[in-house]
Coordinates of N, CA and C in Angstrom, one line a residue:
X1 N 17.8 19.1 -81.2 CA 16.7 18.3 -81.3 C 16.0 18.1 -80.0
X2 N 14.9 17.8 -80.0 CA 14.2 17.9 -78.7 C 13.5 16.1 -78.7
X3 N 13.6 16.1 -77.9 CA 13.0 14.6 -77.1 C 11.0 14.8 -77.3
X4 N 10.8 13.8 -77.9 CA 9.3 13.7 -78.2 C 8.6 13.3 -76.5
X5 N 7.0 14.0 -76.4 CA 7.3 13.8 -75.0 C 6.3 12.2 -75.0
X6 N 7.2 11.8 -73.7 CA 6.4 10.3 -73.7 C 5.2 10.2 -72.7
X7 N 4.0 9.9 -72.8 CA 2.9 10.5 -72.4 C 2.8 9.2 -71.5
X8 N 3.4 7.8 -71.7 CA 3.4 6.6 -70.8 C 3.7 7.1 -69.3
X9 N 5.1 8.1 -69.5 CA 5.7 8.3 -68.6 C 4.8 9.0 -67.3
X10 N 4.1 10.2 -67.9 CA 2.7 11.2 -67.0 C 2.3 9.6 -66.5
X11 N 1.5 9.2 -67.7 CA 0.4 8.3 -67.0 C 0.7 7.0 -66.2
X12 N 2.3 6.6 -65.8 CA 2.7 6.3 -64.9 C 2.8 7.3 -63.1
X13 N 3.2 8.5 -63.8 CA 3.3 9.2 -62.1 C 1.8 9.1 -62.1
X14 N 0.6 9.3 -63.0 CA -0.2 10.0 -62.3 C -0.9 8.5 -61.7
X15 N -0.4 7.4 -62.2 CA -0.8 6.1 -61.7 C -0.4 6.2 -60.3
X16 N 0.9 6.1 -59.9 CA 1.6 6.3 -59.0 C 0.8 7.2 -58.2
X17 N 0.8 8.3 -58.2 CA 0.5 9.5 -57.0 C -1.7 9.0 -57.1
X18 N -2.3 8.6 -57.9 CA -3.7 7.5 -57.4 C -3.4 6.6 -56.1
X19 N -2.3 5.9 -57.1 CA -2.4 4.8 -55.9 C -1.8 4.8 -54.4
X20 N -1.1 6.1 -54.6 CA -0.4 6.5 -53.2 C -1.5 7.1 -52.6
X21 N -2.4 7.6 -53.3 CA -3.9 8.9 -52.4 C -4.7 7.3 -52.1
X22 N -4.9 6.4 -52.9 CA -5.3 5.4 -53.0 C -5.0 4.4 -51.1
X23 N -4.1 4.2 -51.1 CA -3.2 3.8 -50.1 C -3.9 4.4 -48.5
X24 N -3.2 5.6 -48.8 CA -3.4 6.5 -47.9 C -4.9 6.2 -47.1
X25 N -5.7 6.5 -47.9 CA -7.5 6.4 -47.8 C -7.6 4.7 -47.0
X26 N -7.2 3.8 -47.5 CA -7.3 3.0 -46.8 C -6.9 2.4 -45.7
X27 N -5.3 2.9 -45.5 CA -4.5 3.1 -44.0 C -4.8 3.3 -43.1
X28 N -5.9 4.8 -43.6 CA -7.1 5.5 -42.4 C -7.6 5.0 -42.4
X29 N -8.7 4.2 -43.0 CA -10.0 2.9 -42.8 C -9.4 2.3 -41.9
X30 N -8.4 1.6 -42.4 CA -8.3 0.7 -41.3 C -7.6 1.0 -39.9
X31 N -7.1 1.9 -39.8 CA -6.3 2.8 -38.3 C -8.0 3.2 -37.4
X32 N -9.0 4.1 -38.4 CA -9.7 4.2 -37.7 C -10.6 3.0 -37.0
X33 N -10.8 2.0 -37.9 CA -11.5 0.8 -37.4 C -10.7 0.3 -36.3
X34 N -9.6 0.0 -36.8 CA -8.4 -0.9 -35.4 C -9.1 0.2 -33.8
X35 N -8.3 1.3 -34.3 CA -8.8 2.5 -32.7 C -10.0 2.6 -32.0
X36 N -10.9 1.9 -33.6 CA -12.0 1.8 -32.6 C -12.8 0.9 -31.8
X37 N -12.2 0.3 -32.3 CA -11.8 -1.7 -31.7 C -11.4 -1.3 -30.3
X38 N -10.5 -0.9 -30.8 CA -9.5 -0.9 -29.1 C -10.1 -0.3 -28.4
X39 N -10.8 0.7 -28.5 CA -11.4 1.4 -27.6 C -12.9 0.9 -26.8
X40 N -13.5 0.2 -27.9 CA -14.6 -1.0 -27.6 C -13.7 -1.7 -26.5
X41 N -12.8 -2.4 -26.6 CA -12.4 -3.3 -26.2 C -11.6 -2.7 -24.6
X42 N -11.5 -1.7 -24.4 CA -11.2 -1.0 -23.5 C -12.2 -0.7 -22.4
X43 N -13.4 0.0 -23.6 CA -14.8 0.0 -22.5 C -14.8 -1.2 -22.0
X44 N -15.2 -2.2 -22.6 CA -15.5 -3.6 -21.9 C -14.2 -4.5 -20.8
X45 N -13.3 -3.8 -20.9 CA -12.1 -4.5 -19.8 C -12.7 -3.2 -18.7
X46 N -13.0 -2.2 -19.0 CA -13.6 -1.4 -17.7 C -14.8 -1.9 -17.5
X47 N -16.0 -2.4 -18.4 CA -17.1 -3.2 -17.9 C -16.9 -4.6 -16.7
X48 N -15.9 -5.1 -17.3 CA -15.8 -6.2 -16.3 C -15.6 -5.4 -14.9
X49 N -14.3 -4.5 -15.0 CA -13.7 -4.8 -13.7 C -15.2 -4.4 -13.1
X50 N -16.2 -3.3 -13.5 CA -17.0 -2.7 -12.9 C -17.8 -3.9 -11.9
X51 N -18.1 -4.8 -13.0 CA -19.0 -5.8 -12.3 C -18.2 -7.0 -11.6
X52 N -17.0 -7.1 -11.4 CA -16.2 -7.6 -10.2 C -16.7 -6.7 -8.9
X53 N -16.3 -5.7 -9.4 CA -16.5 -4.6 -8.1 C -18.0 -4.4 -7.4
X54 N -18.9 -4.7 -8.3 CA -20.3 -5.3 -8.4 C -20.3 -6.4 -7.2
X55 N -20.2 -7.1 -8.3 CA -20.3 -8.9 -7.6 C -19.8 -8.5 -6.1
X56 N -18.4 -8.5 -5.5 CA -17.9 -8.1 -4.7 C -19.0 -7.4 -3.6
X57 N -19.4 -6.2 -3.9 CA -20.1 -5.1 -3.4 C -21.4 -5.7 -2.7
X58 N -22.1 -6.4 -3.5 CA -23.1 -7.2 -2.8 C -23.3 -8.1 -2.2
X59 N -21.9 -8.9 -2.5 CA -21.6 -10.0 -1.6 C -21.3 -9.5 0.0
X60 N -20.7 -8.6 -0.4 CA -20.0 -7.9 1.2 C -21.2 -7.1 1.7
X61 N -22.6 -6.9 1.4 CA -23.7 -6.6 1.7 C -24.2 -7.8 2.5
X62 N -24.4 -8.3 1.5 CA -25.2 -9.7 1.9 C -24.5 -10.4 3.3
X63 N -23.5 -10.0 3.3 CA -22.9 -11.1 4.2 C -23.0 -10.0 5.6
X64 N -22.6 -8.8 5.3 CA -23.1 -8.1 6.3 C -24.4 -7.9 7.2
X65 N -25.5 -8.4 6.3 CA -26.6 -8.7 7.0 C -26.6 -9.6 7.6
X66 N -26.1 -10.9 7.1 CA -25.8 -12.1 7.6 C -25.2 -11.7 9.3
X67 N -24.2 -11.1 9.3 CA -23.1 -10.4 10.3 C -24.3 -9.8 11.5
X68 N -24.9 -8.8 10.9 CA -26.4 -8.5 11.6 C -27.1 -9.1 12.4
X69 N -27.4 -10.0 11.3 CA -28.5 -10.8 12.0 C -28.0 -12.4 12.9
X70 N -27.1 -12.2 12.8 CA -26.2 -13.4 14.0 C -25.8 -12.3 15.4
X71 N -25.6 -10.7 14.8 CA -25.3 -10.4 16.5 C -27.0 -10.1 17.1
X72 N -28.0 -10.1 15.9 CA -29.2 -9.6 16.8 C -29.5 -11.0 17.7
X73 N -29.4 -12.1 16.7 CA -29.5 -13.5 17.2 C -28.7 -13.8 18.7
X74 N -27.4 -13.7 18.4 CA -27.0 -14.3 19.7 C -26.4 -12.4 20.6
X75 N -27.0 -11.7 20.5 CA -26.8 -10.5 21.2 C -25.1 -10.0 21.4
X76 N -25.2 -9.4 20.6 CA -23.8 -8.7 20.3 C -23.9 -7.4 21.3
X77 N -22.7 -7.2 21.0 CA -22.5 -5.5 21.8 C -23.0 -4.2 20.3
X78 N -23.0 -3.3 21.5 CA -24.1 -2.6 21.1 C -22.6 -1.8 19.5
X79 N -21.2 -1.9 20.4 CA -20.4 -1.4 19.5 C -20.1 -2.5 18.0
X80 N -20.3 -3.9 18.2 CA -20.5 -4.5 17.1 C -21.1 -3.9 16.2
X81 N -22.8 -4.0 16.9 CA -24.2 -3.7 15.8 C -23.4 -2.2 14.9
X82 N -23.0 -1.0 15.8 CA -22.5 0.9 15.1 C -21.5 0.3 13.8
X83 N -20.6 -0.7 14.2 CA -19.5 -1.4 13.4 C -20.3 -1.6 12.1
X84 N -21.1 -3.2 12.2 CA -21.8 -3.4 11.4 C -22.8 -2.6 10.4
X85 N -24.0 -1.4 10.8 CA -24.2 -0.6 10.1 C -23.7 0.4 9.6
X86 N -22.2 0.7 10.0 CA -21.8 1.9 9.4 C -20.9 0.7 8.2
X87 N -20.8 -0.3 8.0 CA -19.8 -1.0 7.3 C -21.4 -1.4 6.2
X88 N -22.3 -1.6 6.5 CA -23.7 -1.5 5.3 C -23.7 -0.5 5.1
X89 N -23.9 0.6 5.8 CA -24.3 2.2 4.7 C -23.3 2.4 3.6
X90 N -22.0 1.9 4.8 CA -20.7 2.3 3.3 C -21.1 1.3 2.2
X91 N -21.6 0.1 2.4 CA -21.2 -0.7 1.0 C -22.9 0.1 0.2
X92 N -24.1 0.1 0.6 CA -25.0 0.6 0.1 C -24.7 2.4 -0.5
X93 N -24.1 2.9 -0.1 CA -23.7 4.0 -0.7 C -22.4 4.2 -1.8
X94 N -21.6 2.9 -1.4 CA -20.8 2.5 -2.9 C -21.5 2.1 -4.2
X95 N -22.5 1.1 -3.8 CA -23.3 0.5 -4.7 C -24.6 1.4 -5.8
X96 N -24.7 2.7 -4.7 CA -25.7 3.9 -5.6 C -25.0 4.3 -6.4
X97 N -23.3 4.5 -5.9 CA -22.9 5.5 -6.8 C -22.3 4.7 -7.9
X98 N -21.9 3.2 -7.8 CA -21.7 2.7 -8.7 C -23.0 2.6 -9.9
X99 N -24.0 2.4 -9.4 CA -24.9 1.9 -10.5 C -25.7 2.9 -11.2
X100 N -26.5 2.5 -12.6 CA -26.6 3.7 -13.6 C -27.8 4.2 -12.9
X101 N -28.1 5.8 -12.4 CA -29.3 6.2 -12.3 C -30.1 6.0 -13.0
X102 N -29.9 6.0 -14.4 CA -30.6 5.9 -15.9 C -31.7 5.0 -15.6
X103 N -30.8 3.6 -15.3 CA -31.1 2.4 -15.4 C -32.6 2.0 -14.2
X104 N -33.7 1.2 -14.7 CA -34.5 1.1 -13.7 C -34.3 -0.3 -12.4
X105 N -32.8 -0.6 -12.4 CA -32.8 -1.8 -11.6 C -32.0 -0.9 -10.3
X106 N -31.2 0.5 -10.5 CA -31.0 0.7 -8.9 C -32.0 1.1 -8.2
X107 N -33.0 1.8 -8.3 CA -34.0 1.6 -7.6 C -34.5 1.0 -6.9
X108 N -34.6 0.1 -7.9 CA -34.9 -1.7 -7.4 C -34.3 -2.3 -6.3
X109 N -33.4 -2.5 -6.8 CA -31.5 -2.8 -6.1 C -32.2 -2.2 -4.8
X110 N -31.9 -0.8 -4.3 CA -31.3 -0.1 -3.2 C -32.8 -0.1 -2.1
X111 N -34.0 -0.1 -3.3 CA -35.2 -0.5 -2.4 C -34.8 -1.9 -1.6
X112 N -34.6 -2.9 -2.1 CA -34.6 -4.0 -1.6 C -33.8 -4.3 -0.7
X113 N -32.9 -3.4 -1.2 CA -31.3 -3.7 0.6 C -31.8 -2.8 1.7
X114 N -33.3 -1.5 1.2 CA -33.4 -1.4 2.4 C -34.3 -2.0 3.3
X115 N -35.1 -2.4 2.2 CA -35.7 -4.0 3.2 C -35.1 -4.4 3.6
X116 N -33.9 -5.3 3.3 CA -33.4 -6.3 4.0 C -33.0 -5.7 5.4
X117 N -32.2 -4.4 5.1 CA -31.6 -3.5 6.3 C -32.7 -3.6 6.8
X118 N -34.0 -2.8 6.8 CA -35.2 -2.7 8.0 C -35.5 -3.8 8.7
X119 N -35.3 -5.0 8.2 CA -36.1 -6.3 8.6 C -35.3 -7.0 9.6
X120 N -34.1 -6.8 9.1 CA -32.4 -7.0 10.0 C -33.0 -6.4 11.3
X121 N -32.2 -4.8 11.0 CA -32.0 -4.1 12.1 C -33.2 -3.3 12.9
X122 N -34.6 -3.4 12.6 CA -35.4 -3.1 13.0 C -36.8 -4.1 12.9
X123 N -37.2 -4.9 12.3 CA -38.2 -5.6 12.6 C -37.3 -7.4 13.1
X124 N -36.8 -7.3 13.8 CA -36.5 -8.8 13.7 C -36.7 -9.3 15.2
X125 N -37.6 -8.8 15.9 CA -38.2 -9.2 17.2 C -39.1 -10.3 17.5
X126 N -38.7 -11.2 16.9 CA -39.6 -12.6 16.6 C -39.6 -13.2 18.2
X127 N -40.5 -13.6 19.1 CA -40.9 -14.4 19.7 C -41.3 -15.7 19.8
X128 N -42.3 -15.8 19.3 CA -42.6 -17.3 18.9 C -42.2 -17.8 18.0
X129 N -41.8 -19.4 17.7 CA -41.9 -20.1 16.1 C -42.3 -19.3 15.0
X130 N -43.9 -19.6 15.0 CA -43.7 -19.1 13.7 C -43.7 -17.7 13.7
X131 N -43.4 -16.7 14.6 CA -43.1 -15.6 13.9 C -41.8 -15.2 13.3
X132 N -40.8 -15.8 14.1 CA -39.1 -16.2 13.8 C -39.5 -16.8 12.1
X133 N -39.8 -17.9 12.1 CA -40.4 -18.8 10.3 C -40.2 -17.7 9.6
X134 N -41.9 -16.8 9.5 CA -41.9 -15.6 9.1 C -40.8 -14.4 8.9
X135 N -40.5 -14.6 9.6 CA -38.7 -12.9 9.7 C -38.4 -14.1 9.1
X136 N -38.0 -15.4 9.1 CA -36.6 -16.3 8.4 C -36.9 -15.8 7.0
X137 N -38.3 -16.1 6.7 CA -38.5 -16.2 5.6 C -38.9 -14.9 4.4
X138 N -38.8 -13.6 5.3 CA -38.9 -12.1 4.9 C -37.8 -12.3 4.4
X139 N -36.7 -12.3 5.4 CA -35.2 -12.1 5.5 C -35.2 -12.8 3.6
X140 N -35.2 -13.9 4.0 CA -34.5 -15.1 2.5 C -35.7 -14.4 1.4
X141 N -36.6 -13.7 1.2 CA -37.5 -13.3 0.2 C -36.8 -12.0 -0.2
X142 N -36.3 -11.4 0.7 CA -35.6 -9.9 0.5 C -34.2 -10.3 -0.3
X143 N -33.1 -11.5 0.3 CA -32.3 -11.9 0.0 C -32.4 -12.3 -1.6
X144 N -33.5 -13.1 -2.0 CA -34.2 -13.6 -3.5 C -33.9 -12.8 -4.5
X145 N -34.5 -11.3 -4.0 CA -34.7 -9.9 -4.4 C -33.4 -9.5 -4.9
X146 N -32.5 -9.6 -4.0 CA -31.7 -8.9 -4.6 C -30.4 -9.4 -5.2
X147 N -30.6 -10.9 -5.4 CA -29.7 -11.6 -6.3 C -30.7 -11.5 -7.4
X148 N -31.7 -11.5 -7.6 CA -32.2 -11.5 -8.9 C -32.3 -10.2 -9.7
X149 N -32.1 -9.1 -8.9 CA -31.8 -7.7 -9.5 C -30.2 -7.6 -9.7
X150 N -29.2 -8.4 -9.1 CA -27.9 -8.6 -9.5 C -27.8 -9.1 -10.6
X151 N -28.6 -10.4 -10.7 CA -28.5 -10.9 -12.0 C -28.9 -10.3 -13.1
X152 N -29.7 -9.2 -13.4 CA -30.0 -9.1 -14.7 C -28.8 -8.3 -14.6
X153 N -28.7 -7.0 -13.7 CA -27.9 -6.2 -14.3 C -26.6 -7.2 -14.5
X154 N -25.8 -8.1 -14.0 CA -25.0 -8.9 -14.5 C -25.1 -9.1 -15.5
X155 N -26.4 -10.0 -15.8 CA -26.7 -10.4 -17.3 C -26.8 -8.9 -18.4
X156 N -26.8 -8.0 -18.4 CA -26.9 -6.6 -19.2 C -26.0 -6.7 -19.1
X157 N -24.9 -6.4 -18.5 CA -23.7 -5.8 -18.7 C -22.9 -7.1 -19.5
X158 N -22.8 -8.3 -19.0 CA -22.1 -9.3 -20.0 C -22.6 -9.2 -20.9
X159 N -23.7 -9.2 -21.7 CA -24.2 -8.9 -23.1 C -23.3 -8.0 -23.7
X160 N -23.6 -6.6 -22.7 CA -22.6 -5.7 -23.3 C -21.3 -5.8 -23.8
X161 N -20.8 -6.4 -22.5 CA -19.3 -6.9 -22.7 C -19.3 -7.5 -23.8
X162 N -19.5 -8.6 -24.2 CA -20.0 -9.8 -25.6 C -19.6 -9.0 -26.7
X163 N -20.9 -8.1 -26.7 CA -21.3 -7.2 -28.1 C -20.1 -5.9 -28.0
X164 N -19.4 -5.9 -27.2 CA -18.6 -4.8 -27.7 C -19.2 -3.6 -27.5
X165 N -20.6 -3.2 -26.9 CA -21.1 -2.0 -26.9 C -20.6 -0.9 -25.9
X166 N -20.7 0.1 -26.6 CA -20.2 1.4 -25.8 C -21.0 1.7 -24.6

């Protein structure tokens, strides 16, 4: 005698092997979503450090002009001043290569620090009051400049960071 066939039984595996292809499909969904999370979340732990390294970069600019313009003030040695602009070019040529060519703020940026550099290390021959006033006041206009070109790119890149964008 032969066993009648029970058709519950099929329509259990084939239940079974759906919801295992079923499964599967979704495991991927979400593996790939998680990976790519992580990987957002990766870019943006390398966005920050970028703009630590930023922040940092221009501060150690800025202060170097500062450095500048106190030995043109009280007359430094001539090996100070070689010290001092080879210790700007280095941070001004970290700062190009750090920043996006793409982007229309290094331009901006590296125009502005070479004002500041020119004004520093070659126009700062002030004589009288108010011409000194004037160089104070070039100097701190150029300075203006180039925290407010820090700031946006700051401000762009934390958005970035925020949004998670690649």
């Amino acid at each position: 005698m032969s066993t009648p066939p029970c058709h519950w039984i099929d329509f259990g595996n084939l239940a079974i092997g759906i919801g295992t292809f079923t499964l599967a499909i979704v495991l991927a969904i979400v593996n790939w979503r998680s990976s790519n999370r992580d990987r957002k979340v990766h870019i943006a732990d390398k966005r920050h450090d970028w703009l630590k390294e930023f922040r940092s970069d221009v501060a150690e600019f800025l202060t170097a002009m500062d450095a500048a313009d106190m030995v043109n003030d009280f007359g430094g040695g001539e090996e100070e001043k070689r010290n001092i602009v080879r210790k700007q070019y280095l941070i001004v040529n970290k700062l190009s290569l750090l920043m996006d060519e793409k982007s229309g703020h290094t331009d901006m940026m590296l125009d502005h620090m070479a004002e500041m550099t020119e004004l520093i290390m070659v126009n700062n021959q002030a004589d009288t009051p108010d011409e000194k006033k004037k160089y104070r006041e070039k100097v701190q206009d150029a300075r203006i400049k180039i925290f407010e070109v820090s700031k946006r790119i700051i401000s762009e890149e934390w958005e970035k960071i925020k949004k998670l964008e690649d």
